[in-house]
Structures are given as C-alpha cells and as structure tokens.
mmCIF file of C-alpha atoms in Angstrom:
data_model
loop_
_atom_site.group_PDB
_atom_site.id
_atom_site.type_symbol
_atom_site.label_atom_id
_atom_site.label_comp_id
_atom_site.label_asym_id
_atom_site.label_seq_id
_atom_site.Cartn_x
_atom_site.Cartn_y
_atom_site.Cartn_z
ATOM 1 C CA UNK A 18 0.565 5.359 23.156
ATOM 2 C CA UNK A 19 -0.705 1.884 24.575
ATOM 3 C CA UNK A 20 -3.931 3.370 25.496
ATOM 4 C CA UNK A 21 -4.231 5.321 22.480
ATOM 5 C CA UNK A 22 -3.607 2.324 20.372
ATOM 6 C CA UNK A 23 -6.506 0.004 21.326
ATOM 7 C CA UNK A 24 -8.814 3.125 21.766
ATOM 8 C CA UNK A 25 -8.295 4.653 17.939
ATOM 9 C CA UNK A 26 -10.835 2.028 16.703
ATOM 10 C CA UNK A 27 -13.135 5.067 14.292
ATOM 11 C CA UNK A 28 -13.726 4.961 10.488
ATOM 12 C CA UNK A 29 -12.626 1.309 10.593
ATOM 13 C CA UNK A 30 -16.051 -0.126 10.207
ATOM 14 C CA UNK A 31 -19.714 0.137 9.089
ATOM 15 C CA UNK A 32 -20.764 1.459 12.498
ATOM 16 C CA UNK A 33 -18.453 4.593 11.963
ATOM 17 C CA UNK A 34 -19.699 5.665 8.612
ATOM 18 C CA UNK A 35 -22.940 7.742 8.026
ATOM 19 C CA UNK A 36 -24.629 6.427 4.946
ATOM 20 C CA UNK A 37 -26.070 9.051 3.058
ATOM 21 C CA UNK A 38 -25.269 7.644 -0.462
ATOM 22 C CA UNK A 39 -27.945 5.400 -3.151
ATOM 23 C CA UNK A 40 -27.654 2.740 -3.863
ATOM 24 C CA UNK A 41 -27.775 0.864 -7.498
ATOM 25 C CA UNK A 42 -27.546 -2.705 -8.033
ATOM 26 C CA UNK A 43 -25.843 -4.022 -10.724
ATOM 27 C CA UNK A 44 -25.272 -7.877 -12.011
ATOM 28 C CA UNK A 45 -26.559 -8.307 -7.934
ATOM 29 C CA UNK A 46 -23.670 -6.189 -6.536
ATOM 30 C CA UNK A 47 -25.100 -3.729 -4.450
ATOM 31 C CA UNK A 48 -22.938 -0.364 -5.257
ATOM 32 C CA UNK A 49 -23.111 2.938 -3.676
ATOM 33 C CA UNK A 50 -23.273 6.099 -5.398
ATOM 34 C CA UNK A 51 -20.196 7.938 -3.965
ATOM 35 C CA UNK A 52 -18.088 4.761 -3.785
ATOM 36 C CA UNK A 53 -18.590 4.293 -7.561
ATOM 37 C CA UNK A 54 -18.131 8.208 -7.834
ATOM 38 C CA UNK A 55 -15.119 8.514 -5.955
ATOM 39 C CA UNK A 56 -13.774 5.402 -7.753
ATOM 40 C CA UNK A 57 -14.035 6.882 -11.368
ATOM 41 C CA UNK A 58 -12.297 9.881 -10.212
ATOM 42 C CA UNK A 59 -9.371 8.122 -9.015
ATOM 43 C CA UNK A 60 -9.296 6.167 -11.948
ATOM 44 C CA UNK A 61 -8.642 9.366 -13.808
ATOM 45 C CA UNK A 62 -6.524 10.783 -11.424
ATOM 46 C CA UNK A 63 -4.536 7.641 -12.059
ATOM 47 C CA UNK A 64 -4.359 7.962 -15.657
ATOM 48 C CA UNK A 65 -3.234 11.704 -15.638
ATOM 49 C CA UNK A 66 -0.556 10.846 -13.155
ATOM 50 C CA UNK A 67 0.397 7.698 -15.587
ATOM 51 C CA UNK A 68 0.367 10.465 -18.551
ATOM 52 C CA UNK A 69 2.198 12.816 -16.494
ATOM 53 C CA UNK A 70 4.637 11.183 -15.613
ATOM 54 C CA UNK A 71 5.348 9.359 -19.146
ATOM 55 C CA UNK A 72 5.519 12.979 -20.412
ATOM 56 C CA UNK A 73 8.231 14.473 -18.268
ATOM 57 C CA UNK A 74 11.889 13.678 -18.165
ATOM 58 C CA UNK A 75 14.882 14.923 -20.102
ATOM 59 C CA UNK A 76 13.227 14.249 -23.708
ATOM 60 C CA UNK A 77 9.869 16.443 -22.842
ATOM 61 C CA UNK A 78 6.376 15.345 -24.688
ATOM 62 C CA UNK A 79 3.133 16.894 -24.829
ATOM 63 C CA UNK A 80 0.381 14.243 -23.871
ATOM 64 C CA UNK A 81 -0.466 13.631 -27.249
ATOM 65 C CA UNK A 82 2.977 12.786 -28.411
ATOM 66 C CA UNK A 83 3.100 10.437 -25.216
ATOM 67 C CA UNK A 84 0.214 9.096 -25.965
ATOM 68 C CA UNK A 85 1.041 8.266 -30.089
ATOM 69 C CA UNK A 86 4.641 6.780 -28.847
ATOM 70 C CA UNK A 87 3.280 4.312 -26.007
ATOM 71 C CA UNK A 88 0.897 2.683 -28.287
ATOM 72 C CA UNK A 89 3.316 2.934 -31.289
ATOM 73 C CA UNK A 90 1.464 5.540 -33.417
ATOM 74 C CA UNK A 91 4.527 7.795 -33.625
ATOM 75 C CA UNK A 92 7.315 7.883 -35.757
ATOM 76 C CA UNK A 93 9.598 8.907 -32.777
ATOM 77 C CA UNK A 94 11.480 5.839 -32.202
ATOM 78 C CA UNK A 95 13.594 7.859 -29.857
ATOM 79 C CA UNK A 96 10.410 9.323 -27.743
ATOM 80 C CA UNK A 97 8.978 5.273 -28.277
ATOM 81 C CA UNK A 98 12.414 4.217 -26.452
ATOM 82 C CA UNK A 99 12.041 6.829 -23.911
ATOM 83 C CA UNK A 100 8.036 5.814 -22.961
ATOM 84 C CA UNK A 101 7.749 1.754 -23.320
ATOM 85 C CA UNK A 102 11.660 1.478 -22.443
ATOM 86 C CA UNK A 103 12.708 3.540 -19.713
ATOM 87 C CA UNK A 104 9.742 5.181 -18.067
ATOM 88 C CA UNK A 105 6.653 2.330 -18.505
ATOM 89 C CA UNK A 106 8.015 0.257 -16.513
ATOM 90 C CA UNK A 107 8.535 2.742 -13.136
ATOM 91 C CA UNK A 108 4.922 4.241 -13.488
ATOM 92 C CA UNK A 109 3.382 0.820 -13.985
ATOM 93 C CA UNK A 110 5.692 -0.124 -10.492
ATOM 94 C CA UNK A 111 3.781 2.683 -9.101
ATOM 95 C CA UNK A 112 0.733 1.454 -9.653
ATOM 96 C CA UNK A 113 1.123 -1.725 -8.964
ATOM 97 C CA UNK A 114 2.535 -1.268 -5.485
ATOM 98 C CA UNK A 115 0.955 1.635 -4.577
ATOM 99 C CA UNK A 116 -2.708 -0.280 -5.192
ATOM 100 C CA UNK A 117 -0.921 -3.476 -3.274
ATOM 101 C CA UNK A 118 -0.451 -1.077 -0.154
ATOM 102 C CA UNK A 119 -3.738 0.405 -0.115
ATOM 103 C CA UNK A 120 -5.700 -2.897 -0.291
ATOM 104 C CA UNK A 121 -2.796 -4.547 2.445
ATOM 105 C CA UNK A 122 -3.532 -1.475 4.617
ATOM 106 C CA UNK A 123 -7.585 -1.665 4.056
ATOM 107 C CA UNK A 124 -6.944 -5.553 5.575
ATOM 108 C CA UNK A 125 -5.704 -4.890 8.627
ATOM 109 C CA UNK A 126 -7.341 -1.781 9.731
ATOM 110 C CA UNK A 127 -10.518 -4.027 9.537
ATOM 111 C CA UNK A 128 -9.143 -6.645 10.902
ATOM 112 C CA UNK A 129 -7.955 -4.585 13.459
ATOM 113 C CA UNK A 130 -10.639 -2.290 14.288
ATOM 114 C CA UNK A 131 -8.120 -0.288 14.190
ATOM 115 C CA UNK A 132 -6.691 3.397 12.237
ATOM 116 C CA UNK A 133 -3.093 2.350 13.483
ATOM 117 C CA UNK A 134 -3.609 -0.725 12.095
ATOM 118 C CA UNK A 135 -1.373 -0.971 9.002
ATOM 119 C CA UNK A 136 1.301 -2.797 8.088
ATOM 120 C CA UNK A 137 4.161 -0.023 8.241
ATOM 121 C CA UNK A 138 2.371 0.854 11.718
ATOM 122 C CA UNK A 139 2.385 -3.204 12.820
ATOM 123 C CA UNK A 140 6.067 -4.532 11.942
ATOM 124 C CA UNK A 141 5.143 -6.011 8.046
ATOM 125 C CA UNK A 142 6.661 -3.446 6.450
ATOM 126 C CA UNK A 143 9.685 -2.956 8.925
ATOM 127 C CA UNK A 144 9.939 -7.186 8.831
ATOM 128 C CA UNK A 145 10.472 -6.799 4.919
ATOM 129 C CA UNK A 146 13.016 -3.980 5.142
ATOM 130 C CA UNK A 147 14.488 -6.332 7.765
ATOM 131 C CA UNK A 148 15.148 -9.262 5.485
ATOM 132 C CA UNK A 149 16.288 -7.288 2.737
ATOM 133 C CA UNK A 150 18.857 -5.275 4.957
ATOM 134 C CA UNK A 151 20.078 -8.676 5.628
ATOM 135 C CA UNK A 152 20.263 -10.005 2.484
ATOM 136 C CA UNK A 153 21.918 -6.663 1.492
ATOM 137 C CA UNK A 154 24.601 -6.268 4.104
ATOM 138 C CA UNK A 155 25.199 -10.235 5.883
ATOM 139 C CA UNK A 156 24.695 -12.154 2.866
ATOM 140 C CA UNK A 157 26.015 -9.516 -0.345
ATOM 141 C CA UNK A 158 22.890 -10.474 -2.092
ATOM 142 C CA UNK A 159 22.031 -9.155 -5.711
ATOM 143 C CA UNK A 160 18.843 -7.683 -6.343
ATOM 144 C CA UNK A 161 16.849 -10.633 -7.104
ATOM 145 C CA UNK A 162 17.859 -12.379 -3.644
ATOM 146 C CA UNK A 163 17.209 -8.673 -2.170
ATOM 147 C CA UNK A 164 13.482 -9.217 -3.205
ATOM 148 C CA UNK A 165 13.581 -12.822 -1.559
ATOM 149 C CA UNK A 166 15.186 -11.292 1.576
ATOM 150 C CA UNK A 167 12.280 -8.483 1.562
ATOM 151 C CA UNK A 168 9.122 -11.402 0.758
ATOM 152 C CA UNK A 169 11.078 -14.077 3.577
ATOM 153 C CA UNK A 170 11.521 -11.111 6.368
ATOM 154 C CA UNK A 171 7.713 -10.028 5.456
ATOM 155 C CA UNK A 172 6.589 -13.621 6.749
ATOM 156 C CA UNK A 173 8.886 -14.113 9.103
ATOM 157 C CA UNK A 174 7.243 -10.489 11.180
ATOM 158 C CA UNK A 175 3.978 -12.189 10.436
ATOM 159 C CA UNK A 176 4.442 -15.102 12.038
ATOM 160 C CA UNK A 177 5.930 -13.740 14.744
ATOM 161 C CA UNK A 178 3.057 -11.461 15.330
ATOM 162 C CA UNK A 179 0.460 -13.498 14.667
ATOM 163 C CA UNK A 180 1.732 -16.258 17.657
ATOM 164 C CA UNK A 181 2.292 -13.697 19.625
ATOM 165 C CA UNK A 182 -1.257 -12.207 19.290
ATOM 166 C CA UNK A 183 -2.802 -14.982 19.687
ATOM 167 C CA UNK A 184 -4.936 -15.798 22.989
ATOM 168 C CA UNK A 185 -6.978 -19.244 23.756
ATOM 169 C CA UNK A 186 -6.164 -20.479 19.571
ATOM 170 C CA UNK A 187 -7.935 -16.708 18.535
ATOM 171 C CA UNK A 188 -6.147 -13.882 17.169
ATOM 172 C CA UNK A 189 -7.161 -10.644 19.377
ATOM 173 C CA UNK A 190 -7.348 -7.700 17.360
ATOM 174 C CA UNK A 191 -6.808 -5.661 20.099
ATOM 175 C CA UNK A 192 -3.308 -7.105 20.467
ATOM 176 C CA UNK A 193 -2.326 -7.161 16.956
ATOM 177 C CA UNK A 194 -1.657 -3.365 16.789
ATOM 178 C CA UNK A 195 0.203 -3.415 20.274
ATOM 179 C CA UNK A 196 2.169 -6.186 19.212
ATOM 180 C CA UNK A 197 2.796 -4.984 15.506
ATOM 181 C CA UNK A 198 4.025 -1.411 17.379
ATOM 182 C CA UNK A 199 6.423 -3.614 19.546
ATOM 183 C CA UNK A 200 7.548 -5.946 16.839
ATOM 184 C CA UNK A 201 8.486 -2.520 14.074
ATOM 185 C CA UNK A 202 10.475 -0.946 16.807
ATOM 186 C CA UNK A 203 12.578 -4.370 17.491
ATOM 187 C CA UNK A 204 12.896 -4.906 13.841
ATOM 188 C CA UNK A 205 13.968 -1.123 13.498
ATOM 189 C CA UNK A 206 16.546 -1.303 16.247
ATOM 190 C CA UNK A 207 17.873 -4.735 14.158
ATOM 191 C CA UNK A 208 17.587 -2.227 10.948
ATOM 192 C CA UNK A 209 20.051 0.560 12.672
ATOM 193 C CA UNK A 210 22.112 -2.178 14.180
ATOM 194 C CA UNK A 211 22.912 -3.640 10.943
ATOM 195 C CA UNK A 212 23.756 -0.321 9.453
ATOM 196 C CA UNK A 213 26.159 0.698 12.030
ATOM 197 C CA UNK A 214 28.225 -2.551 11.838
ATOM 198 C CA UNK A 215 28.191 -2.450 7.790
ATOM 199 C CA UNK A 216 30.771 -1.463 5.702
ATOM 200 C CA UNK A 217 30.147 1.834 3.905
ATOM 201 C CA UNK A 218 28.858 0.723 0.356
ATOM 202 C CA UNK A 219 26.906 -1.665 1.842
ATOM 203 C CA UNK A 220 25.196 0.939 3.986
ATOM 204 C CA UNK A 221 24.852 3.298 1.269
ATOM 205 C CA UNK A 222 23.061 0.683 -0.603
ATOM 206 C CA UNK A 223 20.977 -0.762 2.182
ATOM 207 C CA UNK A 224 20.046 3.224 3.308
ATOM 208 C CA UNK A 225 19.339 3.820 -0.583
ATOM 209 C CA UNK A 226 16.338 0.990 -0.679
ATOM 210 C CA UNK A 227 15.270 1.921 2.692
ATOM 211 C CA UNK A 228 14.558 5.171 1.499
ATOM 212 C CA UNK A 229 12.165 3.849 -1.058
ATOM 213 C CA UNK A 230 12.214 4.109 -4.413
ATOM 214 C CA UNK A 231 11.230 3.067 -8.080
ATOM 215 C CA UNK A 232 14.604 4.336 -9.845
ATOM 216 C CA UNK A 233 16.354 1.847 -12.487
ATOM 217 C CA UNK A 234 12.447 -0.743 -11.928
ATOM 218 C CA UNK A 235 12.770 -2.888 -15.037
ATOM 219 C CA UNK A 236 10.166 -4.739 -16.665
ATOM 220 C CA UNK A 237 11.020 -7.960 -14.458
ATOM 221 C CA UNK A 238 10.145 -6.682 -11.491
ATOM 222 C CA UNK A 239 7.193 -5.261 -12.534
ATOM 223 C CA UNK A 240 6.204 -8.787 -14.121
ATOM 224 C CA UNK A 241 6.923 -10.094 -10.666
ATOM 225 C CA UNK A 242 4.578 -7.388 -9.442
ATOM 226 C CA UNK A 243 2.099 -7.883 -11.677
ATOM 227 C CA UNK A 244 1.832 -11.202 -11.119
ATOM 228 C CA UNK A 245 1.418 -11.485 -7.986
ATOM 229 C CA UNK A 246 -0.774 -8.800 -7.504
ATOM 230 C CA UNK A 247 -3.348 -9.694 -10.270
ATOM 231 C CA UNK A 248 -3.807 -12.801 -8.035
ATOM 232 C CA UNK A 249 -3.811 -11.488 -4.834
ATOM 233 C CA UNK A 250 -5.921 -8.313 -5.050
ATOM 234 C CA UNK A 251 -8.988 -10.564 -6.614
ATOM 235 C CA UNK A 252 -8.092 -13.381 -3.534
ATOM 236 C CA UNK A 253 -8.222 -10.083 -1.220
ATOM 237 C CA UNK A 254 -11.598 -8.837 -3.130
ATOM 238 C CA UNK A 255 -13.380 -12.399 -2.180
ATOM 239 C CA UNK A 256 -12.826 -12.283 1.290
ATOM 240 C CA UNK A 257 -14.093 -8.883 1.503
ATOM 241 C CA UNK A 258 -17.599 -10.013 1.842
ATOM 242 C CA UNK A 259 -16.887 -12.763 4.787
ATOM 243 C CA UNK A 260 -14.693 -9.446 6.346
ATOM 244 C CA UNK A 261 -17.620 -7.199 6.395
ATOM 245 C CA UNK A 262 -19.438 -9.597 8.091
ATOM 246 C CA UNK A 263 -16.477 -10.421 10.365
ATOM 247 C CA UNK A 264 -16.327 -6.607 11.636
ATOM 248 C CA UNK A 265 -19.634 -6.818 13.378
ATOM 249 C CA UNK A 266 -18.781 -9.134 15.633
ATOM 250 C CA UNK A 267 -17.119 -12.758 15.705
ATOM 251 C CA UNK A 268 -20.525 -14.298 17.415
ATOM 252 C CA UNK A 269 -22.523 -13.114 14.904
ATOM 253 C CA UNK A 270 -20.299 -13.963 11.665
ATOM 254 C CA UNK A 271 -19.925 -17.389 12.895
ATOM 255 C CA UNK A 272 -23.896 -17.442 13.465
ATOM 256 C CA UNK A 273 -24.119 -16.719 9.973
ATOM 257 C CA UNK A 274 -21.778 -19.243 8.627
ATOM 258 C CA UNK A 275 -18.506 -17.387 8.553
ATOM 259 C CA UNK A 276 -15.400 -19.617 9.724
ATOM 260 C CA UNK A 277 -13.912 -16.473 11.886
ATOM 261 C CA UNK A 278 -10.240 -17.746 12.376
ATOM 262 C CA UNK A 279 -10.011 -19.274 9.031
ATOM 263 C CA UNK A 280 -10.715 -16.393 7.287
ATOM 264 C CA UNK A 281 -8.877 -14.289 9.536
ATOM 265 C CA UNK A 282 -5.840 -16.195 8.734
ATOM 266 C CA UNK A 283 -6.456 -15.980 4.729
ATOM 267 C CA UNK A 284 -6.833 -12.197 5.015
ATOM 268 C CA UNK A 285 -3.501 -11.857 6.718
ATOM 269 C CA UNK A 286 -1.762 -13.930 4.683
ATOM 270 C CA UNK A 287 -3.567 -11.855 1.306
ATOM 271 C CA UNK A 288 -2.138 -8.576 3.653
ATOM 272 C CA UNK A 289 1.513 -9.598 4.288
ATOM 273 C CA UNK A 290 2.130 -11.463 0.628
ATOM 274 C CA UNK A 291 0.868 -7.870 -0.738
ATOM 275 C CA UNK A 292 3.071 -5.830 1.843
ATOM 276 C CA UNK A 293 6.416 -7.936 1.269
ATOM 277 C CA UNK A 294 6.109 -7.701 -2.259
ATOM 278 C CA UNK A 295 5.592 -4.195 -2.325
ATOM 279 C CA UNK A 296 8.769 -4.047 -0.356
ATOM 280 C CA UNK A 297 10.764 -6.417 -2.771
ATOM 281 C CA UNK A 298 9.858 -3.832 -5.742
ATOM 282 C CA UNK A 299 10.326 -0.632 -4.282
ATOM 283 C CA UNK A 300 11.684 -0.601 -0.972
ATOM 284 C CA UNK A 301 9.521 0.537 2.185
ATOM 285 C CA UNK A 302 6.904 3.230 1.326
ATOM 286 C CA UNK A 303 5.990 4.960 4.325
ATOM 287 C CA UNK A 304 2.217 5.730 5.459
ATOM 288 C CA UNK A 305 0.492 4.771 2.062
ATOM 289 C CA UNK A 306 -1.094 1.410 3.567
ATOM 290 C CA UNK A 307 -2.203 3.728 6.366
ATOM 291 C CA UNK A 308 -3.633 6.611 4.480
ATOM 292 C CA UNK A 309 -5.037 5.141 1.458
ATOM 293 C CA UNK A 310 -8.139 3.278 2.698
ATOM 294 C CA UNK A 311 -8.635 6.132 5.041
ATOM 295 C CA UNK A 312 -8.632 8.931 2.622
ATOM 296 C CA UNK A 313 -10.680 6.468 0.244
ATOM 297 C CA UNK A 314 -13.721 5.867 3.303
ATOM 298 C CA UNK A 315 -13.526 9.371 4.046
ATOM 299 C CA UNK A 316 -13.900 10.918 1.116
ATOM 300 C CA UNK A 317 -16.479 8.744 -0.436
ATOM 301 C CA UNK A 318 -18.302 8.039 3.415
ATOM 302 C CA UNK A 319 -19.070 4.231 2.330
ATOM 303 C CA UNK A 320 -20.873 1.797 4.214
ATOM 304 C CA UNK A 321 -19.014 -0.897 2.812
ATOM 305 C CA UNK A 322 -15.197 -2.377 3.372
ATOM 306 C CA UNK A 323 -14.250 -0.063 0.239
ATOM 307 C CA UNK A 324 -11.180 -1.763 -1.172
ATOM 308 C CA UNK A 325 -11.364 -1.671 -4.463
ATOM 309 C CA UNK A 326 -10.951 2.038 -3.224
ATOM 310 C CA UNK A 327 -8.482 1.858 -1.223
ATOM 311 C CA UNK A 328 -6.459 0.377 -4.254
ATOM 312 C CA UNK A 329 -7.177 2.959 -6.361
ATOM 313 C CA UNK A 330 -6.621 5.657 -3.723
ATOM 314 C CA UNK A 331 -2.926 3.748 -2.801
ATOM 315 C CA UNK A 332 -2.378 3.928 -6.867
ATOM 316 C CA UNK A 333 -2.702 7.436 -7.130
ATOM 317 C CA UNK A 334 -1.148 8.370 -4.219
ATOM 318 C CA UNK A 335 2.268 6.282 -4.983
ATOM 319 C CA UNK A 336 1.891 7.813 -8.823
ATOM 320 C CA UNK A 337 1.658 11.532 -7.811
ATOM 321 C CA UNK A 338 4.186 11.424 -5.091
ATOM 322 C CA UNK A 339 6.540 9.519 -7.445
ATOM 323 C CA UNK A 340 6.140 12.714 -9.582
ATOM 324 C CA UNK A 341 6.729 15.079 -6.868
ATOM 325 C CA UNK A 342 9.827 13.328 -5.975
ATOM 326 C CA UNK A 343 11.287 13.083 -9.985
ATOM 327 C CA UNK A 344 10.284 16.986 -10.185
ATOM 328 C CA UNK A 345 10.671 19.090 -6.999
ATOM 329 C CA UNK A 346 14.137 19.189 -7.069
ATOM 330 C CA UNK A 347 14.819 18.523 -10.514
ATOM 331 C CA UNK A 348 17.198 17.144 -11.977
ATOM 332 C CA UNK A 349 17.738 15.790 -8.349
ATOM 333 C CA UNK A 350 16.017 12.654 -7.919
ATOM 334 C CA UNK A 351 14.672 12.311 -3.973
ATOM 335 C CA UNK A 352 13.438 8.912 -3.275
ATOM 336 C CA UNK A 353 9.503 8.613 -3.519
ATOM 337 C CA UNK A 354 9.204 6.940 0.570
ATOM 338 C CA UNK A 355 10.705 10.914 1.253
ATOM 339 C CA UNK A 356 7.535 12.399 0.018
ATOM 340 C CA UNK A 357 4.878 9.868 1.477
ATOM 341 C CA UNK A 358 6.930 10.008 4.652
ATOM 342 C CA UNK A 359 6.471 13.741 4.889
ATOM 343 C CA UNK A 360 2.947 13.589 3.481
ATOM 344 C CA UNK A 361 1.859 10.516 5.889
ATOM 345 C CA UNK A 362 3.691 12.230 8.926
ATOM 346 C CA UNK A 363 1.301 15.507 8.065
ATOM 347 C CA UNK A 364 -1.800 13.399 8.014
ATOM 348 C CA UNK A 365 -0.594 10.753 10.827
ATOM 349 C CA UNK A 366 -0.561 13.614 13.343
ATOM 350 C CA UNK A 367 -4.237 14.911 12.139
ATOM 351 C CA UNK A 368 -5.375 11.854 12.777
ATOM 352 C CA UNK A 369 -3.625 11.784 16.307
ATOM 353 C CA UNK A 370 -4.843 14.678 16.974
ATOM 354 C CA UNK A 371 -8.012 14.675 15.606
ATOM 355 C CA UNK A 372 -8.458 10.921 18.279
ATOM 356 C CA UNK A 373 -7.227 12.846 21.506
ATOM 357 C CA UNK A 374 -9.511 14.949 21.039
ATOM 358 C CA UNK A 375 -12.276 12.512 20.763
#
C-alpha cells in the first residue's frame, strides 16, 4: 500500500492530461471547450437533482407545481410548507457540501500529486468525525457544539499532519498521503474505541452522524454552510492559478514568483476549513472529495486545475445520491455516506486496479 501510495501520482496534473479541447478567451480567462461543456451539464444535472428531489416525498408534485410553490406562485400553502420549509433546506445542504468536498478533494490531490490524495483518504475527514464523536459521547454536546467538535478535530488532524510531513521547514507531498493514511487509521481506531466504551444512546447517536446524513438540516446550518463556503470556494478559486503553477515543479514556481510554502499552507488551510465544515453539516461523506475532481478531469480531459468542476461534479454527486438514499428503500430513509460509500468503494477499486496495472 506504501509503495502504491507515492507511485499513484496520474490525472493529478497538466502533464497527465491530453489536451485536445479549444480554447476561447473570455474577459482574459482562457477557457476550454469541454471544461465549459462539461460544466453546463453539471449545472443542469444539478438543477434536475435540486427539482427532483423538491418534488418527491410524502406530498408528491409534478415539477411545475414544485417549481410555482418554491418561488411562491402557488396557492398551495401546504405544498409551499412542504418545499421552502422542510425540503429546501436539505437539498441546498447537498449542494453546499457536496461542492465543498469536491473543491477540498481537487486541493489536495494537486497538492499531492497524488489520486489517494483526499481528505477522507488523508485523516481530515476521519479528524472531524473524531472531534465530533467526542463532543458527542465525552462531553454530551448538542448539535451546535457537535459542529464545533467536527471544525476543532478537522484542524487538530491538520496540524498534526502537516508537522509531521514536514522535512527541512517544506511540506513533502510525497509524505502527506503516507502520513494522512497513518493519521485516518489512528483517528479510526480512537473512533471505534470511543464507541465501544459509550453508553448505548450515545453510540446510537454518534454511529447515526457517522453514517452521514442530511436528515432534520435546518436552515441554520445551511446558513453556516453557506457562509462559509461562499468565502472559501472564491479564496480556493484564487489560489488556483499560483497551484497550477505550483504542480510543475517548486523550482520553477518560485522562479516565477510563486511563494511555494506560503501558498501551500493557504491551500491547506482553504482544504481542511472546507472538509471540517462539511463534516459539521452532514456528518462524514465517504469518497466524494476523492471522486469528484477525478470524474470532473476525466470526463472533460482539461489541461487546467478544473475546480470550479470539481465543485460542480461534488454537487451533483452529493444531490443524486441523497435521492437514491430518500428513495431506494422508501419510506426507509438510509443515510446518504451509505450510497457514496458503496459508489466510491466501486470506483476506488477501478482506480486501484486500473494503477497496478500501470
């Protein structure tokens, strides 16, 4: 796995993409024809999901009447109640985190040079879930301390991490991933620990959140969300350009004026602040920091970081799997990390595979 870890460096980069798209320049952005492609698509793949999923429950729409009761055109005050009230505030959640995990993951596979390297893969994730099992089972915390536990556990892993990575005052990329491995199975072993020794609500309601999910999100956590998000995605979008300069090589970004560790150290603080609060929302979401940004550079075979992309690719992926989980085994709610567990497992061992054979 050690070997296989530092090795599994393809796709992460400009070097491992073919470029066989135009490209258009607009307002001195230089855009590529499949990213902008590829983009639009998930943008309506979003939206249908967002419809979807506003649509179904126990008080059925049609996509009109959905439509007509979110913006208030309908005289349904019961169907309004049902769409702004009760189901608005999950699918926005979905959104929200599942675009915070794609552009966290997109961070730290480049940083990385790495496939593996994701948060969930690297101990952020598993440092979150750590705090807020804490907070849960030591401490009796309520929800909103649950959230702090998730954000304070998030940066705690970091930290930890990010000393140990570190070799002559530089963060090695090809320790981060080894390290990160080593760090999420200590922090799961603290995870199981915990549950064993906890009474049995608690551990039904620490197992409940580790599962993942968006049931019972109100309209303050998605605020909190929101928030956050709508600051750090555009914080994450400016240092994509110093990153894609950064992946070429550190002598030749600082030969060009880049401030390697500094940046370096921006970008994974951008990374963890979007992983913990993604945690504090919804719980741990397996494999959607790791697949998104893939899926998105596959598909679209950019030359480019690609993470407005990988947002919109992490958006659609939490939105649809949110509906698989409210539908499959209706009226049976599973949690939505049970479907992008099984999902991410599927493509984790492709992509295994697909690297030993390489």
């Amino acid at each position: 796995m050690t070997n296989f870890a530092v090795a599994a460096t393809s796709d992460t980069g400009p070097q491992a993409t073919t470029n066989t798209s135009r490209f258009r320049t607009i307002a001195g952005i230089r855009l590529e024809r499949n990213t902008v492609l590829l983009g639009a698509i998930l943008v309506a793949i979003v939206f249908a999901a967002m419809i979807g999923a506003l649509s179904l429950g126990d008080y059925p729409m049609t996509a009109w009447e959905t439509v007509a009761n979110l913006f208030g055109f309908s005289d349904d005050y019961l169907g309004q109640f049902f769409v702004q009230s009760q189901r608005l505030p999950r699918v926005m959640a979905t959104i929200a985190v599942g675009a915070a995990l794609g552009v966290s993951g997109c961070i730290f596979q480049q940083l990385s040079g790495n496939t593996l390297g994701s948060p969930d893969i690297i101990g952020f994730t598993t440092g979150s879930a750590t705090g807020a099992v804490v907070t849960i089972i030591i401490l009796d915390g309520s929800p909103i301390a649950t959230a702090v536990g998730a954000l304070l556990g998030g940066a705690g892993s970091a930290l930890a991490v990010y000393a140990l990575t570190l070799s002559n005052g530089k963060l090695s990329a090809a320790r981060l991933v080894l390290v990160g491995i080593g760090m999420a199975s200590i922090l799961s072993a603290v995870n199981a620990l915990l549950m064993v020794k906890a009474s049995i609500n608690a551990a039904q309601t620490a197992a409940q959140w580790l599962a993942g999910s968006f049931n019972a999100t109100t309209w303050g956590e998605v605020g909190f969300a929101l928030s956050a998000i709508l600051v750090l995605v555009p914080a994450a979008l400016l240092l994509a350009r110093p990153l894609s300069v950064m992946i070429t090589g550190d002598d030749l970004a600082i030969g060009l004026g880049v401030d390697v560790e500094r940046r370096r150290r921006e970008l994974m603080i951008v990374g963890v602040a979007l992983t913990a609060i993604s945690v504090a929302v919804a719980g741990p979401i397996a494999f959607v920091a790791l697949a998104a940004p893939q899926l998105a550079r596959r598909i679209s075979r950019a030359s480019g970081i690609g993470m407005g992309n990988a947002a919109l690719m992490g958006a659609a992926l939490v939105a649809v799997s949110d509906i698989i989980a409210q539908r499959i085994f209706a009226p049976t709610q599973l949690p939505v990390g049970v479907v992008t567990g099984l999902l991410g497992g599927v493509y984790l061992v492709w992509l295994l595979g697909r690297q030993w054979r390489k």
